[in-house]
Tab-separated table of C-alpha atoms in Angstrom:
chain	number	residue	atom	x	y	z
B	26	UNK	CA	-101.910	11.365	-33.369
B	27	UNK	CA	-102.151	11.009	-29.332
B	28	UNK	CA	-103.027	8.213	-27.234
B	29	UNK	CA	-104.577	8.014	-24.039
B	30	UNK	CA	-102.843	5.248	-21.545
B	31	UNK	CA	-104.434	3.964	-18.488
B	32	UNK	CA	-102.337	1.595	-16.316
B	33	UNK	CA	-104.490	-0.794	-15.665
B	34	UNK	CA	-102.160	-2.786	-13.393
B	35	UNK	CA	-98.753	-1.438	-12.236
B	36	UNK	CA	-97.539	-4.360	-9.786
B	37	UNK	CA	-95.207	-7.446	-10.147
B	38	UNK	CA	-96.226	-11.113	-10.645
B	39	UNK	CA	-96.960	-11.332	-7.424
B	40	UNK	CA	-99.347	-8.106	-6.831
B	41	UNK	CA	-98.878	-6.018	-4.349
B	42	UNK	CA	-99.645	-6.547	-1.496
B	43	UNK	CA	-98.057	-10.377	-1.445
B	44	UNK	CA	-100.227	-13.365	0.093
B	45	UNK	CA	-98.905	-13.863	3.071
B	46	UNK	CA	-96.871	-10.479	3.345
B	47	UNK	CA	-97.123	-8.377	6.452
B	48	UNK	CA	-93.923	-5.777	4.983
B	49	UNK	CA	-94.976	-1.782	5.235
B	50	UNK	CA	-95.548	-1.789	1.817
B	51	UNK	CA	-97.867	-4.815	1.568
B	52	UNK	CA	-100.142	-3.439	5.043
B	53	UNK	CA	-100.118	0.407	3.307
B	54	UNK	CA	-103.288	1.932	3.514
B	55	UNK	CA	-102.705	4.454	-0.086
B	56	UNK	CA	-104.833	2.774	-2.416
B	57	UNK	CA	-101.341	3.440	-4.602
B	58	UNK	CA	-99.790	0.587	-3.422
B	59	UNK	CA	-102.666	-1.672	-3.871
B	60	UNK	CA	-100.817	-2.901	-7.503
B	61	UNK	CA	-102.623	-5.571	-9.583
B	62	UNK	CA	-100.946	-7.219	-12.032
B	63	UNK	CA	-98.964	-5.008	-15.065
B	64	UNK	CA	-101.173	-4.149	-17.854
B	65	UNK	CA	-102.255	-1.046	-19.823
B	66	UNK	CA	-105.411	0.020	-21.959
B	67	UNK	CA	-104.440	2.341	-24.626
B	68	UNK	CA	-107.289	4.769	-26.709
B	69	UNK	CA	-105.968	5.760	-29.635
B	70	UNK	CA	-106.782	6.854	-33.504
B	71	UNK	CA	-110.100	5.780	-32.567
B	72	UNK	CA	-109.794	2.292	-31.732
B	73	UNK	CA	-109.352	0.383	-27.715
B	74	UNK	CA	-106.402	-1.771	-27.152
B	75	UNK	CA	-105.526	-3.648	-24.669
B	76	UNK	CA	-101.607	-4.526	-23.267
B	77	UNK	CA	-101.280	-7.737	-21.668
B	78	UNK	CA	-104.256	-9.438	-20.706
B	79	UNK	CA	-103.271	-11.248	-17.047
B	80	UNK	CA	-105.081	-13.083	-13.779
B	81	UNK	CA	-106.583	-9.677	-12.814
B	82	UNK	CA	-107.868	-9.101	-16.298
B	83	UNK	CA	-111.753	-9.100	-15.402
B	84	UNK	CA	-111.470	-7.348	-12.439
B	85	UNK	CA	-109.227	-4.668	-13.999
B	86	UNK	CA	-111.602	-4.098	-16.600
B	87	UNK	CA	-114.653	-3.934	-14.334
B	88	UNK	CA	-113.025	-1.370	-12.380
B	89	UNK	CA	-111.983	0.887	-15.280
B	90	UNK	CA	-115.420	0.643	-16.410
B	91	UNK	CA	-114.345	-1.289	-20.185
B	92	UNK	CA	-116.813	-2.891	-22.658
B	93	UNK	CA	-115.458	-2.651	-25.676
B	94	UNK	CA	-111.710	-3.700	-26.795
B	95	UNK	CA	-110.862	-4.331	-30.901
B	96	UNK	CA	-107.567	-5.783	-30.293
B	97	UNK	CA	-104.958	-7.052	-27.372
B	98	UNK	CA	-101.115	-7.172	-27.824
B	99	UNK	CA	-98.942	-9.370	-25.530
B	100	UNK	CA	-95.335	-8.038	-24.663
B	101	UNK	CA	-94.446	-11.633	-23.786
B	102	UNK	CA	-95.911	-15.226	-22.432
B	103	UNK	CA	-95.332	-15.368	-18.889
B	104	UNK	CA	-98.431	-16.004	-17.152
B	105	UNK	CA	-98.795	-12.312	-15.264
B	106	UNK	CA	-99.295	-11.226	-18.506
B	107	UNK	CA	-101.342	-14.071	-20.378
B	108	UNK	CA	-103.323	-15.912	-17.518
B	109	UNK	CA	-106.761	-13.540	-18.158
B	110	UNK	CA	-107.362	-14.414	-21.367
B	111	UNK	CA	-110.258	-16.949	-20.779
B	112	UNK	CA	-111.980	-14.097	-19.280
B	113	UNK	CA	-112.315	-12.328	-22.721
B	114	UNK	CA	-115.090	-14.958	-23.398
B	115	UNK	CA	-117.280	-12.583	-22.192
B	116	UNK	CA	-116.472	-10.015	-25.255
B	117	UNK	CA	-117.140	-12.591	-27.034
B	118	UNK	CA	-120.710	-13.379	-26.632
B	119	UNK	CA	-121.766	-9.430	-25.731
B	120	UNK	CA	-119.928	-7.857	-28.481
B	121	UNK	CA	-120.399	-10.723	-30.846
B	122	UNK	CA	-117.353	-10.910	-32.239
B	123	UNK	CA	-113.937	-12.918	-31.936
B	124	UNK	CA	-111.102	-11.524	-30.086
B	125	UNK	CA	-108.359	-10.153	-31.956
B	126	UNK	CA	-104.737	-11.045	-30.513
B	127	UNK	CA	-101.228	-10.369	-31.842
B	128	UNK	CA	-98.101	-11.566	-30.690
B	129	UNK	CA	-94.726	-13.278	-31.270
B	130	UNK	CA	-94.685	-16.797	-32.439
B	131	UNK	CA	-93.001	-18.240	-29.449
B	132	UNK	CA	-96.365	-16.491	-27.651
B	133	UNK	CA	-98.717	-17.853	-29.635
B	134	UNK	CA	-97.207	-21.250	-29.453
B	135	UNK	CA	-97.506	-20.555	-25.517
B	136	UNK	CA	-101.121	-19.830	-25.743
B	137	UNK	CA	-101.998	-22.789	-28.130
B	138	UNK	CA	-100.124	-25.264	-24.984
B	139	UNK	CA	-102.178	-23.230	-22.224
B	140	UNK	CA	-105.407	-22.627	-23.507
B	141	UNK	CA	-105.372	-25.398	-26.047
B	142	UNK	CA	-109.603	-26.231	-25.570
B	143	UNK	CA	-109.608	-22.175	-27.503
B	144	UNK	CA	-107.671	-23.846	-30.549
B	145	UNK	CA	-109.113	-27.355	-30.803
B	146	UNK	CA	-111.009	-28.393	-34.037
B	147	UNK	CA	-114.085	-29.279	-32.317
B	148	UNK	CA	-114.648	-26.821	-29.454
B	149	UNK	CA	-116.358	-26.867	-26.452
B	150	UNK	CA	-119.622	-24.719	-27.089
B	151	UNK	CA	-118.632	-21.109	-25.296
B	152	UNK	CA	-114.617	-21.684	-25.528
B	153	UNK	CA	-112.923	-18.557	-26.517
B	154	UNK	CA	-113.148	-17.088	-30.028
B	155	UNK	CA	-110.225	-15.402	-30.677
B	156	UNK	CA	-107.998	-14.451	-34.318
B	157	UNK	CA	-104.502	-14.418	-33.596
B	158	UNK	CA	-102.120	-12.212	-35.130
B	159	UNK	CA	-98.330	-12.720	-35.546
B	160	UNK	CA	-95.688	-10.139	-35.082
B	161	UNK	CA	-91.847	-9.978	-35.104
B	162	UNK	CA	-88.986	-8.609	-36.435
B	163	UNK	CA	-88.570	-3.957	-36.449
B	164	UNK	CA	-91.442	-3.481	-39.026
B	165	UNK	CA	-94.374	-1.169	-37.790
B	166	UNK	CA	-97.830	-3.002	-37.910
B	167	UNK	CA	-101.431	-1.898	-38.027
B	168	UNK	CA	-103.818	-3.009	-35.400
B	169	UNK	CA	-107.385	-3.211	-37.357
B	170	UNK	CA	-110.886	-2.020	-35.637
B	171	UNK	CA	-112.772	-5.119	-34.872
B	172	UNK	CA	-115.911	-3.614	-36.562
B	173	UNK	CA	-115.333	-5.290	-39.934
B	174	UNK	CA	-114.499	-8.482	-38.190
B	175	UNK	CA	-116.923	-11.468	-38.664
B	176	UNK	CA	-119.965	-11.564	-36.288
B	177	UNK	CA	-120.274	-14.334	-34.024
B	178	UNK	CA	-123.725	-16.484	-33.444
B	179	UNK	CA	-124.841	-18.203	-30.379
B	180	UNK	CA	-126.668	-21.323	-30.791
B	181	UNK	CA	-127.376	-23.485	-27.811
B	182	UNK	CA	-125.189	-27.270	-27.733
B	183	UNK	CA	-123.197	-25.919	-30.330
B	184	UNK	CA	-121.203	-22.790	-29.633
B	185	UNK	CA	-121.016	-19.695	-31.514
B	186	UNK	CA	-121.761	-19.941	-35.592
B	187	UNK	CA	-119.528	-17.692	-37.751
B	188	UNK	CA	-120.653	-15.277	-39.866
B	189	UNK	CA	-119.121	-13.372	-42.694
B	190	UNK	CA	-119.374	-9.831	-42.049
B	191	UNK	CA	-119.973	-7.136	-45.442
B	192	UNK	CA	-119.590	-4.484	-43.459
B	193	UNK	CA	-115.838	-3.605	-44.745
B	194	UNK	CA	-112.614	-3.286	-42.506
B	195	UNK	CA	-112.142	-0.685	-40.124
B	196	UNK	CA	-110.124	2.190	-39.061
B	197	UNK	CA	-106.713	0.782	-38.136
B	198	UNK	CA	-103.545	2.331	-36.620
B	199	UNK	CA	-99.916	1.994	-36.916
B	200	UNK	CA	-98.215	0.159	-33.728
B	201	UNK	CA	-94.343	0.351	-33.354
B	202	UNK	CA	-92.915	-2.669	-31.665
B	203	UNK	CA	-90.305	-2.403	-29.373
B	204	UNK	CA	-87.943	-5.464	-28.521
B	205	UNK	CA	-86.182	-5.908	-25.509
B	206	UNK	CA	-84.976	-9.258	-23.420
B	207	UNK	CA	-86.492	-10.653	-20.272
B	208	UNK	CA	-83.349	-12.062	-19.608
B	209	UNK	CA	-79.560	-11.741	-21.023
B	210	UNK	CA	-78.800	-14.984	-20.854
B	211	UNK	CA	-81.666	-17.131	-21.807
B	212	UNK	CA	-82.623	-13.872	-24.231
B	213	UNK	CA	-86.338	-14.145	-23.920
B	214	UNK	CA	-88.349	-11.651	-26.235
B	215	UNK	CA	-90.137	-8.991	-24.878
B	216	UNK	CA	-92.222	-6.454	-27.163
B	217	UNK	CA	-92.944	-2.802	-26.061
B	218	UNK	CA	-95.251	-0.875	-28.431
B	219	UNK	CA	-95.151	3.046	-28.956
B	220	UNK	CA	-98.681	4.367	-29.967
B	221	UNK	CA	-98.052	7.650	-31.330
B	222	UNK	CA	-96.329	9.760	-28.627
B	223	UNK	CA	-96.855	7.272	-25.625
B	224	UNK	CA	-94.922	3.931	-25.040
B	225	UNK	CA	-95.752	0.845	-22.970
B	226	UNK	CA	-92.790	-1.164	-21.758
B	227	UNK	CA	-92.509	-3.526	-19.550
B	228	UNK	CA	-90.936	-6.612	-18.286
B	229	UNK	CA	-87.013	-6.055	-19.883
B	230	UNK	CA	-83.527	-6.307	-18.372
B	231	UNK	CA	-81.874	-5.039	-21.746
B	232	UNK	CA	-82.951	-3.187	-24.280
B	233	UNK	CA	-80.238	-2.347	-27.922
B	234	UNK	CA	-79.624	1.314	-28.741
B	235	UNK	CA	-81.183	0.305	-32.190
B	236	UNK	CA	-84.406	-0.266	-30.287
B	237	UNK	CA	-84.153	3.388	-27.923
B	238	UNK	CA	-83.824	4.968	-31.137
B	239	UNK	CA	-87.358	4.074	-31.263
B	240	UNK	CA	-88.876	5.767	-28.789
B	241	UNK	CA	-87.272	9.306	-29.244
B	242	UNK	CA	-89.636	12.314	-29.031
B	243	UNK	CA	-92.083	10.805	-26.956
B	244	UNK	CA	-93.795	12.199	-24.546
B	245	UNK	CA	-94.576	9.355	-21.653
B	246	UNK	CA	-92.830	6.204	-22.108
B	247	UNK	CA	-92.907	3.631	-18.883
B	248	UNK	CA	-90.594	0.515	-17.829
B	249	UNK	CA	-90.536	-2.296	-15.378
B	250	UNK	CA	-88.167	-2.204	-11.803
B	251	UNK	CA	-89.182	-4.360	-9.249
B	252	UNK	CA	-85.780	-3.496	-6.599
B	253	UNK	CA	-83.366	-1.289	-6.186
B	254	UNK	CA	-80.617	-4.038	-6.909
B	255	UNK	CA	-79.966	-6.147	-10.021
B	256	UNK	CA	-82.611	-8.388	-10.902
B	257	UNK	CA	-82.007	-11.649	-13.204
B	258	UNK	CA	-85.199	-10.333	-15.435
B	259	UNK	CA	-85.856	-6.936	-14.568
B	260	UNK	CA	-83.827	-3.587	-14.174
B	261	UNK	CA	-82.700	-2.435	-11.294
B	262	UNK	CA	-83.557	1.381	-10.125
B	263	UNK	CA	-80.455	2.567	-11.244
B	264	UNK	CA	-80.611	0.892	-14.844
B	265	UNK	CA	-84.373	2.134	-15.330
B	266	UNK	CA	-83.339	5.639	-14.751
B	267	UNK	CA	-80.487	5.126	-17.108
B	268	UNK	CA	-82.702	3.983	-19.837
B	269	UNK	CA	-85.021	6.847	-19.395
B	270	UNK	CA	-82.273	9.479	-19.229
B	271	UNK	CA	-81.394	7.761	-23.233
B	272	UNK	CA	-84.676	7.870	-24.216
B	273	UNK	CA	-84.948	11.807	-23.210
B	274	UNK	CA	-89.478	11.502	-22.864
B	275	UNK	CA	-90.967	14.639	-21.326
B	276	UNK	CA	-92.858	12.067	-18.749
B	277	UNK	CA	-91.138	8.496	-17.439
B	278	UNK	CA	-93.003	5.979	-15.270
B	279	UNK	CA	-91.479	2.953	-13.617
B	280	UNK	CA	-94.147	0.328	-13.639
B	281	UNK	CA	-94.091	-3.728	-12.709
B	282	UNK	CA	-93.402	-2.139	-9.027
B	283	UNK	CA	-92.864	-5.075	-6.340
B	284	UNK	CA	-92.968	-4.616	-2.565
B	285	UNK	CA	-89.230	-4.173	-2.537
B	286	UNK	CA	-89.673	-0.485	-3.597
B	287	UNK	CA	-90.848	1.836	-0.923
B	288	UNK	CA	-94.221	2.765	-0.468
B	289	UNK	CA	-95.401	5.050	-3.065
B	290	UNK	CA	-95.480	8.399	-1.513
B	291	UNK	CA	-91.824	7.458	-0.376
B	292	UNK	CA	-90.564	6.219	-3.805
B	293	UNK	CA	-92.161	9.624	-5.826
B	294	UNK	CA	-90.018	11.760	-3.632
B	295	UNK	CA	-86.314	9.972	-3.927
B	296	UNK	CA	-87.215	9.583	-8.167
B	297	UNK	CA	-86.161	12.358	-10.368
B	298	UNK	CA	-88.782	15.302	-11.027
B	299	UNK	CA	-89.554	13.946	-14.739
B	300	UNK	CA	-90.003	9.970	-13.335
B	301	UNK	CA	-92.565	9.121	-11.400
B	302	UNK	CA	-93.990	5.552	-10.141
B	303	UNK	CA	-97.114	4.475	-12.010
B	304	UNK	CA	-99.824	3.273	-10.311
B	305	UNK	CA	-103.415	1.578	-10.944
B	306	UNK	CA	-105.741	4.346	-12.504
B	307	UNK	CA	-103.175	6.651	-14.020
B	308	UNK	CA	-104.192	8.072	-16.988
B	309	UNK	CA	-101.429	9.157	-19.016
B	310	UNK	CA	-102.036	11.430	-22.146
């Protein structure tokens, strides 16, 4: 089964360009190096998921023109990657239904600190509705459609009433996670997920052979450099290539892209001819 990946945001923490950054890269006039913050949206085996879910969130999903999503996976709980999720309020109330989110436990425990008015007993009337699902360890998962989820009611002073839902579960698909660290010292988790023959990673510094073996016979796989040096929490240029010489993908993309890295129609030209930099709009299928 294929997938259908559109990078959604291909840019660092920061975005490119930086507030307050007058560097060639942040002034560039290719709409390529206008980078939002990293996250993907992923069609496949029928269903619309979502990868990372970060301050750009609404305005990424605006732009790529998407109303519908049945589930969102988190690689990790830094806030590039977590700080949109208030804005999926708004599936909430137009597609009726609570937003389905799986994670580690560390993540969720993350979320539950942040955005602890979507958890509380007695919630403010229009809070966030969301189902959280936990993930860990090598095991393949299934992400479930959200069309046999219960249906969500609007009543005025009192937030949305729940509803059970006889409709019956929905198509699901089987999601590979892929663990790598954020950081070798501290060793904070990071999951990648393959869908089918495409994988999203992002975000790592080290990644275990066990975990490569993974992601062979894929055809696009991407993964985070921000410089061309060593990073404390991200690869350099030369350790990205490395990893996607192991993994051996028909297609490689270097995503999480800072303003350290040249412009992009200077960086596609010094990167192998099977790597190539992402950027926000590629479709990759």
């Amino acid at each position: 089964m294929k997938a259908r990946l559109t990078i959604l945001g291909s840019g660092t923490s920061s975005g490119v360009p930086m507030l307050g950054c007058t560097c060639p890269v942040c002034t560039s006039s290719d709409v390529r190096d206008r980078r939002l913050r990293s996250s993907a949206f992923v069609e496949y085996g029928g269903l619309s998921i979502l990868v990372d879910c970060g301050p750009d969130f609404r305005f990424q999903a605006i732009r790529a023109g998407i109303r519908h999503i049945d589930a969102i996976l988190l690689t990790h709980n830094h806030m590039d990657h977590i700080g949109g999720l208030d804005d999926t309020r708004a599936l909430n109330l137009c597609e009726s239904r609570p937003v389905n989110i799986y994670c580690e436990e560390y993540v969720e425990d993350s979320l539950r600190r942040s955005y602890s008015y979507a958890f509380a007993e007695h919630k403010y009337p229009g809070a966030p509705e969301w189902r959280m699902h936990r993930i860990g360890g090598n095991a393949p998962f299934r992400v479930q459609s959200n069309s046999g989820d219960e249906l969500l009611s609007w009543e005025k002073g009192f937030g949305y009433r729940h509803i059970a839902n006889d409709s019956g579960p929905g198509e699901s698909v089987e999601v590979i996670p892929v663990q790598g660290w954020h950081h070798k010292v501290k060793k904070l988790s990071v999951m990648g997920y393959r869908f089918g023959n495409i994988a999203y990673l992002t975000d790592m510094n080290m990644i275990e052979d066990c975990e490569i073996e993974k992601l062979r016979g894929l055809d696009a796989v991407t993964m985070n450099c921000v410089k061309f040096g060593s990073h404390h929490s991200h690869f350099s240029l030369h350790e990205v290539l490395e990893f996607f010489e192991k993994v051996g993908a028909k297609k490689s993309y270097v995503t999480h892209i800072s303003h350290l890295l040249p412009r992009h129609e200077i960086f596609e030209k010094i990167l192998p001819r099977n790597v190539q930099p992402a950027y926000d709009g590629l479709i990759i299928s």
